[in-house]
Tab-separated table of C-alpha atoms in Angstrom:
chain	number	residue	atom	x	y	z
A	894	GLY	CA	-32.336	-98.852	57.023
A	895	GLU	CA	-30.328	-101.311	54.721
A	896	SER	CA	-26.636	-102.270	55.576
A	897	VAL	CA	-24.100	-101.393	53.132
A	898	GLY	CA	-21.154	-103.746	53.114
A	899	LEU	CA	-18.626	-101.957	50.761
A	900	HIS	CA	-15.744	-99.811	52.359
A	901	LEU	CA	-16.501	-100.440	55.884
A	902	PRO	CA	-15.266	-97.894	58.484
A	903	THR	CA	-12.270	-99.103	60.161
A	904	LEU	CA	-10.617	-98.251	63.513
A	905	SER	CA	-7.169	-99.025	64.163
A	906	VAL	CA	-5.730	-98.984	67.893
A	907	GLN	CA	-2.883	-99.964	70.115
A	908	GLU	CA	-3.230	-102.788	72.482
A	909	GLY	CA	-4.330	-101.328	75.859
A	910	ASP	CA	-5.991	-98.327	74.427
A	911	ASN	CA	-9.667	-97.734	74.809
A	912	SER	CA	-11.735	-98.347	71.563
A	913	ILE	CA	-14.964	-96.512	70.757
A	914	ILE	CA	-17.128	-97.778	67.788
A	915	ASN	CA	-20.195	-95.807	66.660
A	916	CYS	CA	-23.518	-96.746	65.012
A	917	ALA	CA	-26.073	-94.571	63.747
A	918	TYR	CA	-29.519	-96.508	63.672
A	919	SER	CA	-32.276	-95.809	61.296
A	920	ASN	CA	-35.786	-96.531	63.090
A	921	SER	CA	-36.663	-94.227	65.680
A	922	ALA	CA	-39.169	-96.812	66.887
A	923	SER	CA	-36.568	-99.539	67.549
A	924	ASP	CA	-36.706	-100.637	71.344
A	925	TYR	CA	-33.936	-103.123	71.375
A	926	PHE	CA	-30.249	-103.012	70.292
A	927	ILE	CA	-27.452	-105.526	70.191
A	928	TRP	CA	-23.712	-105.590	69.291
A	929	TYR	CA	-22.023	-108.381	67.572
A	930	LYS	CA	-18.485	-109.265	66.894
A	931	GLN	CA	-17.685	-111.384	63.923
A	932	GLU	CA	-14.232	-112.907	63.196
A	933	SER	CA	-13.197	-114.160	59.992
A	934	GLY	CA	-14.599	-117.469	59.089
A	935	LYS	CA	-17.381	-117.292	61.822
A	936	GLY	CA	-20.701	-116.026	62.376
A	937	PRO	CA	-21.491	-112.959	64.482
A	938	GLN	CA	-21.029	-113.378	68.251
A	939	PHE	CA	-23.108	-111.506	70.622
A	940	ILE	CA	-21.345	-108.941	72.830
A	941	ILE	CA	-23.966	-106.978	74.750
A	942	ASP	CA	-27.507	-105.662	74.375
A	943	ILE	CA	-29.502	-102.656	75.653
A	944	ARG	CA	-33.207	-101.797	75.722
A	945	SER	CA	-34.393	-98.497	74.873
A	946	ASN	CA	-35.547	-97.620	78.582
A	947	MET	CA	-31.863	-97.545	79.299
A	948	ASP	CA	-28.904	-95.194	78.092
A	949	LYS	CA	-25.913	-97.141	79.429
A	950	ARG	CA	-25.302	-100.690	80.103
A	951	GLN	CA	-21.946	-102.301	81.030
A	952	GLY	CA	-20.476	-105.877	80.549
A	953	GLN	CA	-17.013	-107.122	81.000
A	954	ARG	CA	-14.530	-104.679	79.487
A	955	VAL	CA	-17.491	-103.368	77.193
A	956	THR	CA	-20.016	-100.548	77.740
A	957	VAL	CA	-22.821	-99.697	75.457
A	958	LEU	CA	-24.248	-96.115	75.252
A	959	LEU	CA	-27.651	-95.364	73.651
A	960	ASN	CA	-28.497	-91.578	72.688
A	961	LYS	CA	-32.106	-92.234	71.491
A	962	THR	CA	-32.326	-88.533	70.654
A	963	VAL	CA	-29.857	-88.583	67.814
A	964	LYS	CA	-30.532	-92.276	67.181
A	965	HIS	CA	-26.799	-93.257	68.071
A	966	LEU	CA	-25.355	-96.169	69.609
A	967	SER	CA	-21.753	-96.631	70.786
A	968	LEU	CA	-19.604	-99.637	71.853
A	969	GLN	CA	-16.765	-98.922	74.135
A	970	ILE	CA	-14.004	-101.446	74.635
A	971	ALA	CA	-11.756	-101.070	77.547
A	972	ALA	CA	-8.006	-102.032	77.498
A	973	THR	CA	-8.447	-103.397	73.658
A	974	GLN	CA	-6.515	-106.852	73.271
A	975	PRO	CA	-5.502	-108.269	69.764
A	976	GLY	CA	-8.048	-110.756	70.299
A	977	ASP	CA	-10.719	-108.133	69.906
A	978	SER	CA	-9.600	-107.449	66.383
A	979	ALA	CA	-12.840	-108.432	64.249
A	980	VAL	CA	-15.778	-106.712	62.503
A	981	TYR	CA	-18.270	-105.207	64.899
A	982	PHE	CA	-21.803	-104.864	64.049
A	983	CYS	CA	-24.756	-102.926	65.818
A	984	ALA	CA	-28.259	-104.323	65.085
A	985	GLU	CA	-31.516	-102.775	65.876
A	986	THR	CA	-35.311	-104.096	66.083
A	987	TYR	CA	-38.594	-103.143	67.067
A	988	SER	CA	-40.818	-105.566	68.983
A	989	GLY	CA	-44.156	-104.552	67.685
A	990	GLY	CA	-46.132	-105.041	64.556
A	991	THR	CA	-44.605	-106.767	61.479
A	992	SER	CA	-40.913	-106.155	62.405
A	993	TYR	CA	-41.162	-108.638	65.289
A	994	GLY	CA	-37.982	-110.889	65.412
A	995	LYS	CA	-36.286	-109.008	62.420
A	996	LEU	CA	-32.960	-107.534	63.179
A	997	THR	CA	-31.453	-104.663	61.060
A	998	PHE	CA	-27.747	-104.626	60.870
A	999	GLY	CA	-25.316	-101.675	60.563
A	1000	GLN	CA	-22.614	-101.773	57.989
A	1001	GLY	CA	-19.978	-102.745	60.473
A	1002	THR	CA	-16.773	-101.591	61.442
A	1003	ILE	CA	-13.507	-103.152	61.257
A	1004	LEU	CA	-11.207	-103.091	64.397
A	1005	THR	CA	-7.535	-103.698	64.317
A	1006	VAL	CA	-5.689	-103.934	67.086
A	1007	HIS	CA	-1.840	-103.658	67.121
A	1008	PRO	CA	0.283	-105.274	69.660
B	790	LYS	CA	-24.646	-126.110	75.754
B	791	ALA	CA	-23.896	-126.564	71.992
B	792	GLY	CA	-24.302	-123.698	69.948
B	793	VAL	CA	-26.263	-123.053	66.585
B	794	THR	CA	-25.104	-125.627	64.173
B	795	GLN	CA	-25.284	-125.151	60.528
B	796	THR	CA	-24.626	-127.803	57.864
B	797	PRO	CA	-23.025	-127.917	55.541
B	798	ARG	CA	-20.073	-125.332	55.923
B	799	TYR	CA	-19.619	-125.115	52.268
B	800	LEU	CA	-21.549	-125.579	48.973
B	801	ILE	CA	-20.904	-125.156	45.458
B	802	LYS	CA	-23.747	-125.079	42.912
B	803	THR	CA	-24.433	-124.398	39.357
B	804	ARG	CA	-26.982	-121.772	38.114
B	805	GLY	CA	-30.287	-122.982	37.985
B	806	GLN	CA	-30.103	-125.665	40.597
B	807	GLN	CA	-31.498	-125.722	43.933
B	808	VAL	CA	-30.016	-125.848	47.396
B	809	THR	CA	-31.041	-126.832	50.973
B	810	LEU	CA	-29.251	-125.679	54.061
B	811	SER	CA	-29.927	-126.914	57.603
B	812	CYS	CA	-29.802	-125.357	61.013
B	813	SER	CA	-29.965	-126.997	64.492
B	814	PRO	CA	-30.791	-124.289	66.965
B	815	ILE	CA	-29.480	-123.997	70.608
B	816	SER	CA	-31.182	-126.411	72.775
B	817	GLY	CA	-34.539	-125.053	74.236
B	818	HIS	CA	-34.796	-121.982	71.570
B	819	ARG	CA	-38.024	-122.099	69.669
B	820	SER	CA	-37.286	-119.149	67.370
B	821	VAL	CA	-34.934	-119.559	64.517
B	822	SER	CA	-33.785	-116.784	62.043
B	823	TRP	CA	-32.143	-116.867	58.862
B	824	TYR	CA	-29.712	-114.009	57.439
B	825	GLN	CA	-27.896	-113.548	54.103
B	826	GLN	CA	-24.472	-111.912	54.404
B	827	THR	CA	-22.680	-110.471	51.337
B	828	PRO	CA	-20.006	-107.889	50.826
B	829	GLY	CA	-22.116	-105.580	49.054
B	830	GLN	CA	-25.293	-105.831	51.134
B	831	GLY	CA	-24.166	-106.773	54.310
B	832	LEU	CA	-26.444	-108.711	56.853
B	833	GLN	CA	-29.968	-109.038	55.609
B	834	PHE	CA	-32.945	-110.692	57.179
B	835	LEU	CA	-34.707	-113.480	55.302
B	836	PHE	CA	-37.149	-114.940	57.657
B	837	GLU	CA	-37.798	-116.054	61.122
B	838	TYR	CA	-39.657	-119.114	62.383
B	839	PHE	CA	-41.339	-119.866	65.815
B	840	SER	CA	-43.188	-123.062	66.581
B	841	GLU	CA	-43.031	-124.088	63.075
B	842	THR	CA	-44.743	-121.033	61.659
B	843	GLN	CA	-43.120	-118.306	59.754
B	844	ARG	CA	-43.412	-115.057	61.787
B	845	ASN	CA	-41.589	-112.564	59.454
B	846	LYS	CA	-40.052	-112.428	56.143
B	847	GLY	CA	-37.676	-110.167	54.534
B	848	ASN	CA	-37.569	-108.676	51.125
B	849	PHE	CA	-36.392	-111.705	49.121
B	850	PRO	CA	-37.998	-113.282	46.067
B	851	GLY	CA	-40.040	-116.323	46.551
B	852	ARG	CA	-37.068	-118.507	45.574
B	853	PHE	CA	-36.197	-118.182	49.068
B	854	SER	CA	-38.109	-120.301	51.292
B	855	GLY	CA	-37.791	-122.104	54.708
B	856	ARG	CA	-39.321	-124.220	57.291
B	857	GLN	CA	-39.246	-125.219	60.725
B	858	PHE	CA	-39.676	-128.837	62.227
B	859	SER	CA	-41.292	-129.645	65.661
B	860	ASN	CA	-37.902	-130.119	66.986
B	861	SER	CA	-37.177	-126.578	66.249
B	862	ARG	CA	-34.641	-127.440	63.651
B	863	SER	CA	-34.903	-125.619	60.344
B	864	GLU	CA	-34.177	-125.697	56.834
B	865	MET	CA	-34.034	-123.063	54.094
B	866	ASN	CA	-34.196	-123.805	50.531
B	867	VAL	CA	-33.055	-121.662	47.546
B	868	SER	CA	-34.532	-122.703	44.015
B	869	THR	CA	-33.249	-121.798	40.593
B	870	LEU	CA	-29.885	-120.567	41.825
B	871	GLU	CA	-28.605	-117.302	40.410
B	872	LEU	CA	-24.865	-116.009	40.788
B	873	GLY	CA	-26.137	-113.321	43.043
B	874	ASP	CA	-27.183	-115.945	45.518
B	875	SER	CA	-23.405	-116.582	46.310
B	876	ALA	CA	-23.268	-115.568	50.089
B	877	LEU	CA	-22.943	-116.758	53.658
B	878	TYR	CA	-26.008	-117.842	54.994
B	879	LEU	CA	-26.516	-117.455	58.671
B	880	CYS	CA	-29.048	-119.175	60.974
B	881	ALA	CA	-29.527	-117.739	64.447
B	882	SER	CA	-31.747	-118.826	67.258
B	883	ARG	CA	-33.251	-117.099	70.461
B	884	SER	CA	-35.176	-118.098	73.458
B	885	VAL	CA	-37.681	-115.360	73.878
B	886	VAL	CA	-38.477	-111.906	72.476
B	887	HIS	CA	-35.975	-109.235	73.470
B	888	SER	CA	-33.176	-111.755	73.950
B	889	PRO	CA	-30.161	-111.790	71.634
B	890	LEU	CA	-30.071	-113.960	68.689
B	891	HIS	CA	-27.007	-116.296	68.699
B	892	PHE	CA	-25.668	-117.181	65.334
B	893	GLY	CA	-24.156	-120.325	63.708
B	894	ASN	CA	-21.060	-119.995	61.752
B	895	GLY	CA	-22.913	-120.087	58.508
B	896	THR	CA	-22.950	-121.998	55.127
B	897	ARG	CA	-20.826	-120.612	52.591
B	898	LEU	CA	-22.749	-120.883	49.257
B	899	THR	CA	-21.026	-120.422	45.926
B	900	VAL	CA	-22.976	-120.411	42.704
B	901	THR	CA	-21.126	-120.894	39.565
């Protein structure tokens, strides 16, 4: 679906807490999902990805969970740090048909980490 | 390895003018995509190029066009600029299918 940029959801946490950012995706045929972090004045930065044949994938301090039944994606950040403050986007794509190479982005979530 | 490079970083144009934005992908990446980011619509796909061929196009008017060169560098052009074209234009590259897009820092276009 189309992303809507107005009134982004916000998440405010204390340094050291764990953060969970959620995303509902739109296309049940999507088979590849990515999380991006965007800091002010910069382009989106790749965090972690997951394919539809998996339901969990871990990286350094981050974990992505995929629930295809309810079309839900989440990003967990362990021991959140002030440097994690940014806007986080989920993105989906389907590798078949005319959607090849096209990412559909979620609206984004603003994460603020307080020292 | 250098990241995706976009030039210029900032542009100010007047309604009715045209503009060309440039993108150099990560070395070895042959696929280049362009996205428009605005506060109202978020990130929206413009088009993707692979081996100098447009592989996919988003829902934008024909005023938006692009091309890719044999060295994988890409340009996008917007003709007859409108105020609503003011946005951050992001270029991204990737190596293969099912690999993540890596974005540049964008070109901020302001149309007055």
